[in-house]
GROMACS .gro file of C-alpha atoms in nm:
model
  104
    1MET     CA    1   0.548   1.074  -1.152
    2ALA     CA    2   0.548   0.796  -1.410
    3ASP     CA    3   0.229   0.696  -1.586
    4PRO     CA    4   0.080   0.435  -1.347
    5LYS     CA    5  -0.049   0.228  -1.640
    6LYS     CA    6   0.307   0.181  -1.760
    7GLN     CA    7   0.467   0.103  -1.425
    8SER     CA    8   0.619  -0.241  -1.401
    9VAL     CA    9   0.605  -0.254  -1.019
   10TYR     CA   10   0.345  -0.141  -0.766
   11TYR     CA   11   0.324  -0.172  -0.388
   12VAL     CA   12   0.024  -0.345  -0.235
   13VAL     CA   13  -0.070  -0.271   0.124
   14ILE     CA   14  -0.261  -0.553   0.291
   15VAL     CA   15  -0.416  -0.478   0.628
   16VAL     CA   16  -0.581  -0.713   0.877
   17THR     CA   17  -0.792  -0.514   1.122
   18LYS     CA   18  -0.913  -0.592   1.472
   19TYR     CA   19  -1.275  -0.585   1.352
   20ARG     CA   20  -1.474  -0.899   1.278
   21SER     CA   21  -1.661  -0.747   0.983
   22PHE     CA   22  -1.715  -0.433   0.777
   23GLU     CA   23  -2.051  -0.390   0.952
   24GLU     CA   24  -1.877  -0.387   1.292
   25ALA     CA   25  -1.622  -0.131   1.172
   26LYS     CA   26  -1.899   0.092   1.029
   27ALA     CA   27  -2.096   0.072   1.354
   28ARG     CA   28  -1.799   0.139   1.584
   29GLU     CA   29  -1.591   0.380   1.375
   30PRO     CA   30  -1.802   0.591   1.136
   31GLU     CA   31  -1.578   0.898   1.179
   32ALA     CA   32  -1.257   0.701   1.121
   33ILE     CA   33  -1.407   0.547   0.807
   34ALA     CA   34  -1.510   0.891   0.678
   35THR     CA   35  -1.159   1.024   0.745
   36HIS     CA   36  -1.001   0.718   0.584
   37ILE     CA   37  -1.216   0.754   0.271
   38ALA     CA   38  -1.153   1.130   0.240
   39ARG     CA   39  -0.777   1.079   0.276
   40SER     CA   40  -0.781   0.791   0.029
   41LYS     CA   41  -0.965   1.007  -0.226
   42GLN     CA   42  -0.701   1.280  -0.186
   43LEU     CA   43  -0.419   1.031  -0.240
   44HIS     CA   44  -0.601   0.889  -0.542
   45GLU     CA   45  -0.643   1.237  -0.693
   46LYS     CA   46  -0.274   1.302  -0.629
   47GLY     CA   47  -0.196   0.981  -0.818
   48SER     CA   48  -0.013   0.781  -0.551
   49LEU     CA   49  -0.309   0.556  -0.453
   50LEU     CA   50  -0.441   0.374  -0.756
   51MET     CA   51  -0.711   0.165  -0.590
   52GLY     CA   52  -0.813   0.039  -0.251
   53GLY     CA   53  -1.097  -0.128  -0.073
   54VAL     CA   54  -1.222  -0.376   0.179
   55PHE     CA   55  -1.254  -0.751   0.131
   56LEU     CA   56  -1.619  -0.845   0.177
   57ASP     CA   57  -1.551  -1.195   0.303
   58ASP     CA   58  -1.772  -1.389   0.537
   59PRO     CA   59  -1.672  -1.292   0.895
   60SER     CA   60  -1.623  -1.662   0.974
   61GLN     CA   61  -1.320  -1.649   0.738
   62GLY     CA   62  -1.130  -1.417   0.970
   63PRO     CA   63  -1.113  -1.052   1.063
   64LEU     CA   64  -1.189  -0.763   0.829
   65SER     CA   65  -0.906  -0.709   0.579
   66THR     CA   66  -0.832  -0.438   0.326
   67MET     CA   67  -0.585  -0.368   0.048
   68ALA     CA   68  -0.455  -0.071  -0.146
   69VAL     CA   69  -0.234  -0.042  -0.452
   70LEU     CA   70   0.019   0.240  -0.448
   71THR     CA   71   0.282   0.367  -0.688
   72SER     CA   72   0.586   0.354  -0.459
   73HIS     CA   73   0.713   0.199  -0.137
   74ASP     CA   74   0.731   0.545   0.023
   75ALA     CA   75   0.369   0.612  -0.074
   76ALA     CA   76   0.269   0.277   0.079
   77GLU     CA   77   0.449   0.356   0.404
   78ASP     CA   78   0.294   0.704   0.422
   79TYR     CA   79  -0.049   0.556   0.349
   80LEU     CA   80  -0.014   0.327   0.651
   81LYS     CA   81   0.157   0.571   0.883
   82GLU     CA   82  -0.123   0.830   0.866
   83ASP     CA   83  -0.420   0.595   0.838
   84PRO     CA   84  -0.681   0.666   1.108
   85PHE     CA   85  -0.712   0.296   1.193
   86MET     CA   86  -0.336   0.266   1.236
   87LEU     CA   87  -0.339   0.576   1.458
   88LYS     CA   88  -0.623   0.424   1.667
   89GLY     CA   89  -0.434   0.094   1.709
   90MET     CA   90  -0.701  -0.108   1.527
   91ILE     CA   91  -0.470  -0.276   1.278
   92ALA     CA   92  -0.363  -0.624   1.388
   93GLN     CA   93  -0.120  -0.685   1.098
   94HIS     CA   94  -0.007  -0.510   0.785
   95TYR     CA   95   0.215  -0.594   0.493
   96ILE     CA   96   0.363  -0.406   0.202
   97ARG     CA   97   0.416  -0.638  -0.093
   98LYS     CA   98   0.601  -0.552  -0.411
   99TRP     CA   99   0.381  -0.653  -0.704
  100ALA     CA  100   0.469  -0.688  -1.074
  101ASN     CA  101   0.238  -0.551  -1.344
  102MET     CA  102   0.230  -0.806  -1.624
  103PHE     CA  103   0.084  -0.550  -1.867
  104ALA     CA  104   0.364  -0.293  -1.840
   0.00000   0.00000   0.00000
């Protein structure tokens, strides 16, 4: 795998969930969150997931959304395909966007 700091292109996964807020997701799906975090840590250690997290917006701005930055389109697709929230049907929309690294 190429050095991620030198990559000129990354793949950003943007997810819009069916939850109103992070608090709602934590209350309703603690096991799915734990599984999601453990899997994300494994992918990060492997080097395919560079960063990820949840947007902490005001719930009045729309449903809970997340994003992750991955090293390849295949890694982004695999990240989505096996995500516990995708498997539970709790993702309303998702996108994979090709993103240019201006520092590479």
